[in-house]
Each structure stands twice: as structure tokens, then as C-alpha cells.
Coordinates of N, CA, C and O and ligand atoms in Angstrom, one line a residue:
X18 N -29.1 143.7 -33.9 CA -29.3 142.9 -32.7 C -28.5 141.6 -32.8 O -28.4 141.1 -33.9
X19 N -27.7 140.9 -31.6 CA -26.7 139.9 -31.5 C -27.8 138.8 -31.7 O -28.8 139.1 -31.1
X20 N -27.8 137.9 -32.3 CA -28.5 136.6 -32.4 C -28.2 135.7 -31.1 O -28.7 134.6 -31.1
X21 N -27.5 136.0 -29.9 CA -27.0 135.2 -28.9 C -26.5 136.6 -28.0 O -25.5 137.1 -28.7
X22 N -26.7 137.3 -27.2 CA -26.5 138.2 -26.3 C -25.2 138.3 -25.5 O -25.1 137.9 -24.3
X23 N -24.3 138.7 -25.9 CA -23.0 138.7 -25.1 C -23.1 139.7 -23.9 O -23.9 140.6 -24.0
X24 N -22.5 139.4 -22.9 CA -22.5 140.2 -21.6 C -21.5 140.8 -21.4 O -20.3 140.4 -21.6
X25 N -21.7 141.9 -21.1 CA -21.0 143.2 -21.3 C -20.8 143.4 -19.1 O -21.7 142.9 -18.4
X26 N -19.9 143.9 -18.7 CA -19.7 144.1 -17.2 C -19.0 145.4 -17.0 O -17.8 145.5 -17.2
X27 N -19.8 146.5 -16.5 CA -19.2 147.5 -16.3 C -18.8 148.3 -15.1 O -19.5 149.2 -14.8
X28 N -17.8 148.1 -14.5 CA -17.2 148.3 -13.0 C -17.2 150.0 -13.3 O -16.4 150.6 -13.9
X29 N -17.9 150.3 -12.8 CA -18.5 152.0 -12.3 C -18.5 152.6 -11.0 O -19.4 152.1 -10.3
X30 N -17.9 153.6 -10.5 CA -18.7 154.2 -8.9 C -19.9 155.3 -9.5 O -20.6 155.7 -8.6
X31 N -20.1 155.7 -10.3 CA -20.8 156.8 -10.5 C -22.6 156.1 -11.0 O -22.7 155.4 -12.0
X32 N -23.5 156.4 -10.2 CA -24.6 155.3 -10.7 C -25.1 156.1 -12.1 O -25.3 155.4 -13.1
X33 N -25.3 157.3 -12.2 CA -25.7 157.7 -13.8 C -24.8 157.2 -14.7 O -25.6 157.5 -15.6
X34 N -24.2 156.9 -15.1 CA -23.0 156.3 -15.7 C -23.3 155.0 -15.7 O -23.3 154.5 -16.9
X35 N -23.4 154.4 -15.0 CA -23.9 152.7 -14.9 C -25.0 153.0 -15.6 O -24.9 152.5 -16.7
X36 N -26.5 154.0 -15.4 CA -27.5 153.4 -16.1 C -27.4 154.2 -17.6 O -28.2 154.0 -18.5
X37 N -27.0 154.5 -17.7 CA -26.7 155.4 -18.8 C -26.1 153.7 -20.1 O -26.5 153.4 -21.2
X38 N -25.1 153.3 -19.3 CA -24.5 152.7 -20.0 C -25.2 151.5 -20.4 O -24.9 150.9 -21.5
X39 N -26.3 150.9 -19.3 CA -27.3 150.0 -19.3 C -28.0 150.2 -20.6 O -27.9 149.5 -21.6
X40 N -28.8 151.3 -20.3 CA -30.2 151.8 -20.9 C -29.2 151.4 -22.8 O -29.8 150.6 -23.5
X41 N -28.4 151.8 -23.0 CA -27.6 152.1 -24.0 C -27.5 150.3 -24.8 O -28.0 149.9 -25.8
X42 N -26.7 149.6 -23.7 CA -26.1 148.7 -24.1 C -27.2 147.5 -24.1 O -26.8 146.6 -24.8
X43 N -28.3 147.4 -23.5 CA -29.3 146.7 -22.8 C -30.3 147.3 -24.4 O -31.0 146.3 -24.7
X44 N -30.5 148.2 -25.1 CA -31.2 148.6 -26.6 C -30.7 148.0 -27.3 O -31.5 147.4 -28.0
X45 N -29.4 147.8 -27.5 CA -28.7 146.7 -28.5 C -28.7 145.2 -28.5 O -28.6 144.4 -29.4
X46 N -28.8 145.0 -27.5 CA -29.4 143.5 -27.2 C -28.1 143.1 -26.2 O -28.0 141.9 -26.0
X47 N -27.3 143.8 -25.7 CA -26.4 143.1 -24.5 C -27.0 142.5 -23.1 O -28.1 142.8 -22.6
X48 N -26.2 141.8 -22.7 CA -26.6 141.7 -21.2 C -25.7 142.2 -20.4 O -24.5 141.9 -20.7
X49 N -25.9 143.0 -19.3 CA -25.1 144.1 -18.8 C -25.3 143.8 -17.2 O -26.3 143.9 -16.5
X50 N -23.5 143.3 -16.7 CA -23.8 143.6 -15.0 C -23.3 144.9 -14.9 O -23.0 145.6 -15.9
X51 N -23.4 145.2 -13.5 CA -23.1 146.0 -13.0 C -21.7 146.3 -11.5 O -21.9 146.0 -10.3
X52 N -21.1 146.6 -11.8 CA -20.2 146.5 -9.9 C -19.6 147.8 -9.8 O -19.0 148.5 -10.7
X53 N -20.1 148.2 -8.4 CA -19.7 149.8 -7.6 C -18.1 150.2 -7.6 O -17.5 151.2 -7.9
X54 N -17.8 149.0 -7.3 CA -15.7 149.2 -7.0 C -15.1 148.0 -7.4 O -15.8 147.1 -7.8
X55 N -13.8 147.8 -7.4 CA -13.1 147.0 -8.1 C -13.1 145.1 -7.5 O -13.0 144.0 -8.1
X56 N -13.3 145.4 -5.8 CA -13.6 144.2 -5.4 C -14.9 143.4 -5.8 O -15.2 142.3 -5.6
X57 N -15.5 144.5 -6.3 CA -17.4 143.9 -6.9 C -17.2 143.1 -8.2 O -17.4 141.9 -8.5
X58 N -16.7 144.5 -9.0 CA -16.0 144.0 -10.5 C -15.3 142.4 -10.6 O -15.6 141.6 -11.4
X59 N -14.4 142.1 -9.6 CA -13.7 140.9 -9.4 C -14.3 139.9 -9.2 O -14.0 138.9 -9.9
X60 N -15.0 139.8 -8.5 CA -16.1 138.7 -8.2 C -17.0 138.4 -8.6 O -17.5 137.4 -8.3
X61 N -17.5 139.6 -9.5 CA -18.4 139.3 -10.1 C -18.3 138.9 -11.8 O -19.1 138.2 -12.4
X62 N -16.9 139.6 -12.3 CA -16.3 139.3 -13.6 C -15.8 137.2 -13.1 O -15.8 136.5 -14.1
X63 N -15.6 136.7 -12.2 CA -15.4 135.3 -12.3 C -16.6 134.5 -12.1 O -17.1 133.6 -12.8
X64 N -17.0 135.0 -11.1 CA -18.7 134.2 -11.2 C -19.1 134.6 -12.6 O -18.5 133.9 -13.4
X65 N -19.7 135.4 -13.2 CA -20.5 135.8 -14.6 C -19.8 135.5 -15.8 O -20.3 135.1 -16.9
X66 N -18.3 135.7 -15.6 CA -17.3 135.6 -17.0 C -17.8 136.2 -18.2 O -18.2 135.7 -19.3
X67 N -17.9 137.9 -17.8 CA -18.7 138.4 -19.5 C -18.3 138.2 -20.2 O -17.2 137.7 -19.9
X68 N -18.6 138.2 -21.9 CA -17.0 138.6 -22.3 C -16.9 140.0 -23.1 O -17.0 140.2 -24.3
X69 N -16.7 140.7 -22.3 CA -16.2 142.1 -22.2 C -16.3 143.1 -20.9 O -17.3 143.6 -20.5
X70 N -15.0 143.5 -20.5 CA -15.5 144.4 -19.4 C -15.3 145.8 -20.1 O -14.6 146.1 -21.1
X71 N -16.0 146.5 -19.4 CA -15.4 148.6 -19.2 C -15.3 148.6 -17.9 O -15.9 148.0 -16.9
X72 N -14.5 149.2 -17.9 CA -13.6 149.9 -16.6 C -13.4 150.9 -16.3 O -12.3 151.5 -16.7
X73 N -14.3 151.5 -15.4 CA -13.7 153.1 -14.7 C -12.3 153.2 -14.2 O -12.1 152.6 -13.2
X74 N -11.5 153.7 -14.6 CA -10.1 154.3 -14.1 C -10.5 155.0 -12.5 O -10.1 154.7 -11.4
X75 N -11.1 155.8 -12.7 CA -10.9 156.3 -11.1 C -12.2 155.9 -10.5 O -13.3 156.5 -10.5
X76 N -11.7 154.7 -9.9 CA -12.8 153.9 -8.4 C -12.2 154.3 -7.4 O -10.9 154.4 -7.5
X77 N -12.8 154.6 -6.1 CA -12.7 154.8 -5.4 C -12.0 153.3 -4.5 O -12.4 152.1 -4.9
X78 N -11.1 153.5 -3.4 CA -10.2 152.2 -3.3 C -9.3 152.0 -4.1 O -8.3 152.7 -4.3
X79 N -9.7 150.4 -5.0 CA -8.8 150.3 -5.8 C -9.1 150.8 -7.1 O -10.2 150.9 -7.6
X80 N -7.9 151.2 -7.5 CA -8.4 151.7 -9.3 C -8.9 150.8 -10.3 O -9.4 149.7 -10.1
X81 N -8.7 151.3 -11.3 CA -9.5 150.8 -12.7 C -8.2 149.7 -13.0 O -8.2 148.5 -12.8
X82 N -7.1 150.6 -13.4 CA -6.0 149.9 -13.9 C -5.4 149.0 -13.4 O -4.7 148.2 -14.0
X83 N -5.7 149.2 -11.8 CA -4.9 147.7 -10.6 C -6.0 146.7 -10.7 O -5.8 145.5 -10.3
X84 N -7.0 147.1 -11.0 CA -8.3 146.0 -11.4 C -8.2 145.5 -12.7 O -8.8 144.4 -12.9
X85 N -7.6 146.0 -13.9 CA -7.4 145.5 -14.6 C -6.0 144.9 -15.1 O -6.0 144.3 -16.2
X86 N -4.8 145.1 -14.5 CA -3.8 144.2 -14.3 C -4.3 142.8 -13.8 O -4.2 141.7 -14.3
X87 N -5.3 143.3 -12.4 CA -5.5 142.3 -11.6 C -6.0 141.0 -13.0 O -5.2 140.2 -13.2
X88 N -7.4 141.1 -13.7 CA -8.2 140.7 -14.0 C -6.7 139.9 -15.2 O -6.4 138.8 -15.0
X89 N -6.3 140.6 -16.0 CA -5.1 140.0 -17.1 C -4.0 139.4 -16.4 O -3.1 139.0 -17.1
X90 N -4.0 139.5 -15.0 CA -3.1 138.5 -14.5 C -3.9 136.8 -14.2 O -3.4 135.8 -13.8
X91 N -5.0 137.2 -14.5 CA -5.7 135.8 -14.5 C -6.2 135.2 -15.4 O -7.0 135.6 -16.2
X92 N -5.6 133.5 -15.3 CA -6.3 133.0 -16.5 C -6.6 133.3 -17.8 O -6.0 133.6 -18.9
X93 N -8.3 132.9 -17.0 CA -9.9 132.9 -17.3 C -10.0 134.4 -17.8 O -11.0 134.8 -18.4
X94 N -8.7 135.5 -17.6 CA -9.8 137.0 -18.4 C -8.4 137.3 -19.6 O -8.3 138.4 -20.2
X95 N -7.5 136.3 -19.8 CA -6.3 137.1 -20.6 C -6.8 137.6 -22.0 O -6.2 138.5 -22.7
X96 N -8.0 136.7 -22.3 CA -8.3 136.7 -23.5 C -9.5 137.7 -23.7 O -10.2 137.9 -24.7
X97 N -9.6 138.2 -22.4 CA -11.4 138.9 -22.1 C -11.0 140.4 -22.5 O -10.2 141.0 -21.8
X98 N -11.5 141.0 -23.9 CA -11.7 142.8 -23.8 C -11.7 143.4 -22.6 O -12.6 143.0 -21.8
X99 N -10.8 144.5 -22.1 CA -10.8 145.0 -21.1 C -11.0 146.6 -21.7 O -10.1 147.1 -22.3
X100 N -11.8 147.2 -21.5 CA -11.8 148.8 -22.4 C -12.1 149.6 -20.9 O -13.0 149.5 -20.1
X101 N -10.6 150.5 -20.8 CA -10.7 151.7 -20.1 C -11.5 152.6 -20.3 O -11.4 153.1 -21.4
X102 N -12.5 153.2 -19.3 CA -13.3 154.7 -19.1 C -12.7 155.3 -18.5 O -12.2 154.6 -17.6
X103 N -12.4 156.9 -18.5 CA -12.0 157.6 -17.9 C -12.5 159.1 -18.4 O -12.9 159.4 -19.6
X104 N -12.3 160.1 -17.3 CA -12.5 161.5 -17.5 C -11.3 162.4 -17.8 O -11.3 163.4 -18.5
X105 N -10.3 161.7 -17.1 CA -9.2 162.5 -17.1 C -9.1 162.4 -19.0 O -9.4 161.5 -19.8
X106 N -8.1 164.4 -18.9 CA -7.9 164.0 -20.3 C -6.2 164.1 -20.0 O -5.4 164.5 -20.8
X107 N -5.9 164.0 -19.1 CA -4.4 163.6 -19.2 C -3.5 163.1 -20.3 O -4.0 162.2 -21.0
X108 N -2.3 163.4 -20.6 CA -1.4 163.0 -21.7 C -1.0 161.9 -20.6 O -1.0 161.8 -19.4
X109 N -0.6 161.0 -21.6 CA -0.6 159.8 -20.5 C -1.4 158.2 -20.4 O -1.1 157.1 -20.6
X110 N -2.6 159.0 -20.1 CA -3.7 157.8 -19.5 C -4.1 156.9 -21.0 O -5.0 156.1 -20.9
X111 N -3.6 157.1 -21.9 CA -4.1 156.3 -23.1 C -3.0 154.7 -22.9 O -3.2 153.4 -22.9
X112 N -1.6 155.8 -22.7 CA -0.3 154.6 -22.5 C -0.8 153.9 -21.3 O -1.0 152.7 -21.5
X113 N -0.9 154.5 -20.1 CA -1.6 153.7 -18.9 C -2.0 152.7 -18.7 O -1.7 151.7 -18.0
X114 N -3.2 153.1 -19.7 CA -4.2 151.9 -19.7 C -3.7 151.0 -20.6 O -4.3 149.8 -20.4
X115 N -2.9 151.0 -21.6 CA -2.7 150.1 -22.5 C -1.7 149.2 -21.7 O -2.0 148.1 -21.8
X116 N -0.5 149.6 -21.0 CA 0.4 149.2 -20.4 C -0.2 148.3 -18.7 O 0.4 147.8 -17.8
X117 N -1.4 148.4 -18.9 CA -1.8 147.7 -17.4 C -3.0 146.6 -18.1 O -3.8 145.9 -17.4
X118 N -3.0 146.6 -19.4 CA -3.7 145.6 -20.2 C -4.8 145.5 -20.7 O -5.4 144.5 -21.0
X119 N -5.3 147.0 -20.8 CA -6.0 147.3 -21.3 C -6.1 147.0 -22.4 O -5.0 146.6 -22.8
X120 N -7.3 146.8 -23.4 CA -7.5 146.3 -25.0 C -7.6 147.7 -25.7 O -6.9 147.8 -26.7
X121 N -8.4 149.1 -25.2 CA -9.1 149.8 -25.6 C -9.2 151.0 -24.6 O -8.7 151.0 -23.5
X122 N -9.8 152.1 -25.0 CA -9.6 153.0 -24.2 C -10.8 154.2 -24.8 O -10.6 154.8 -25.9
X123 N -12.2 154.4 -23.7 CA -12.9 155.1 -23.9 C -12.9 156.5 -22.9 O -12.6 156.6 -21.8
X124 N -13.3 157.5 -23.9 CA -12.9 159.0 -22.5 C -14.2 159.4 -22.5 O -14.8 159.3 -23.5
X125 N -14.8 159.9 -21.6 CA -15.9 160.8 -20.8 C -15.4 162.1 -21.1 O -14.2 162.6 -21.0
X126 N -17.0 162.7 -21.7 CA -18.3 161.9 -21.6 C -19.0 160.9 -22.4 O -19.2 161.2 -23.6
X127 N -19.5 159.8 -21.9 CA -19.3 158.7 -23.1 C -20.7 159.0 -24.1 O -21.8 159.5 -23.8
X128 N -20.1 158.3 -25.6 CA -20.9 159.2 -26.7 C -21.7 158.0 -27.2 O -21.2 157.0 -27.8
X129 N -23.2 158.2 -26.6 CA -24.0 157.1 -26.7 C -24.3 156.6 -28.1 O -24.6 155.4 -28.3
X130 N -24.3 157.3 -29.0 CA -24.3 157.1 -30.1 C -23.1 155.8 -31.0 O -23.5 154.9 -31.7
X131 N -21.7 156.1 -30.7 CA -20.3 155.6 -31.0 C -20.2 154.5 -30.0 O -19.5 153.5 -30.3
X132 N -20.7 154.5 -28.7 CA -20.4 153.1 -27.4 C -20.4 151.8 -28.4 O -19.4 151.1 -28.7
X133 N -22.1 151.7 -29.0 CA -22.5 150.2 -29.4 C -21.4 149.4 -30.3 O -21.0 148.2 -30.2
X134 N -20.8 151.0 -31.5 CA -20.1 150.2 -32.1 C -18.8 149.5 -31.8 O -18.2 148.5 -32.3
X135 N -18.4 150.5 -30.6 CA -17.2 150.2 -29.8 C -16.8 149.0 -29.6 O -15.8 148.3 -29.9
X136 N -18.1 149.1 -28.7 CA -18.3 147.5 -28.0 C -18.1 146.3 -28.8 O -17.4 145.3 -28.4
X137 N -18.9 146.2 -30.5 CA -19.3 145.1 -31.1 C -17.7 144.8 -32.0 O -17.3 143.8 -32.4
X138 N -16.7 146.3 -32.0 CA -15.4 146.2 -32.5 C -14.4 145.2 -31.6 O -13.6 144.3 -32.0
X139 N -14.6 145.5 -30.4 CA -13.8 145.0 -29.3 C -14.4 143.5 -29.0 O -13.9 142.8 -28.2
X140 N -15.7 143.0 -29.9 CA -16.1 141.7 -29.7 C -15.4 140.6 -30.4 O -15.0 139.5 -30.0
X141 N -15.5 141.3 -31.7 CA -15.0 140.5 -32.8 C -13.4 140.1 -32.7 O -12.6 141.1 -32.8
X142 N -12.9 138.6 -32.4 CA -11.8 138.1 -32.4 C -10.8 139.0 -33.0 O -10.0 139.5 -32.2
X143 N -10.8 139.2 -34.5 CA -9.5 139.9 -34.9 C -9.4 141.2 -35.2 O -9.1 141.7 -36.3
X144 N -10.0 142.1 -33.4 CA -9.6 143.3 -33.7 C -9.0 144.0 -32.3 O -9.2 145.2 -32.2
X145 N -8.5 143.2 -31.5 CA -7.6 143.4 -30.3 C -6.6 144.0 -30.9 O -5.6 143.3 -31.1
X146 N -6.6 145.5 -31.4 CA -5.2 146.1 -31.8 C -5.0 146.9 -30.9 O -4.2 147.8 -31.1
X147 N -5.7 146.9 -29.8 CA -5.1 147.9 -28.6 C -5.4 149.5 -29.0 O -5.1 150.4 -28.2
X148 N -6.2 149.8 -30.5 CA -6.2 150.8 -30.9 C -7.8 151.6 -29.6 O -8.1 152.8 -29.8
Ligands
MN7 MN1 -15.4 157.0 -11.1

């Protein structure tokens, strides 16, 4: 359990997936928003300032990755974990996401077990290796 609760923000269209990821991360002691599409994610990642997002790659509208250019073209998030979700198992989407500023990169279906530690890897300051 975190002695101080970091917030965790996960831009999802699929709602099983959002609670799934709640129920998950919300047992470990996070605090977890929530946003449907990438304009939600946006607005709600500056008002809230988690610090860490996940990101669905395929939202409907704008994507994961133009939402997360977006977000590392600003400021306030250069320094913020950005970890890609996705289904596709495309050759590819690992470079993708890393190249649109991604920190990290998780594939579906996500393994409730392996998330928490994910998450607390991508918290700690010196382990942004993009791995
Ligand atoms: Mn989706």
C-alpha cells in the first residue's frame, strides 16, 4: 500500500476495461480517473495532473498516440509516465508508441496480476527506460 496515493488516469472507450482497471488499481491504494476519448483524457489529465496516465491506442476520434504526443507536447505532462494499452499485436506498435512518447507499453489482455507492478515501476523516478 502507497503511504500517499498517487493517481493513476486511464483514457479508455471500452467501459469493462476502465472497471476492470479501477477495481485493480483502486486494491492497491491508487486513485484512478477515468476518460471515454482523448478530448476527456485532456482535460481531465490538466485539471487532475495524475501522475501517471494509460492510454488506449485505439479511441475512437482521436487516438491514443495523437493524445499522447498531444499530452508530451505539453509542459505540465513531459515528465508525466505515459504507458500505452493496446490490442493490436502488430509488429510495430511497440516503436509507435515509443516514438509518439510513450514511457511504456502494455498489450491486451491486460494481466491483473503483473498491472500493479507495472504501474509502481513506471512511478519510481529512475526507471523511465522506455522499456
Ligand atoms: Mn479502445
Amino acid at each position: 500500500m502507497l503511504s500517499q496515493p498517487s493517481t493513476v488516469l486511464y483514457v479508455e472507450d471500452n467501459e469493462g476495461n476502465r472497471m476492470l482497471v479501477r477495481r485493480v488499481l483502486e486494491a492497491e491504494g491508487y486513485s484512478v480517473l477515468e476518460a471515454g476519448n482523448a478530448t476527456e483524457g485532456f482535460e481531465l489529465a490538466q485539471e487532475k495532473r495524475p501522475d501517471l496516465i494509460l492510454i488506449d491506442i485505439n479511441l475512437p476520434e482521436t487516438d491514443g498516440l495523437t493524445l499522447t504526443s498531444r499530452l508530451k507536447a505539453t509542459p505540465s505532462f513531459m515528465s508525466t509516465p505515459i504507458i500505452a494499452i493496446t490490442a493490436n499485436v502488430m509488429r510495430g506498435d511497440r516503436e509507435r508508441s515509443l516514438a509518439a512518447g510513450c514511457d511504456g507499453y502494455i498489450q491486451k489482455p491486460i494481466d491483473v496480476d503483473f498491472l500493479p507492478l507495472q504501474i509502481a515501476q513506471y512511478l519510481q523516478p529512475d526507471s523511465h527506460t522506455g522499456s
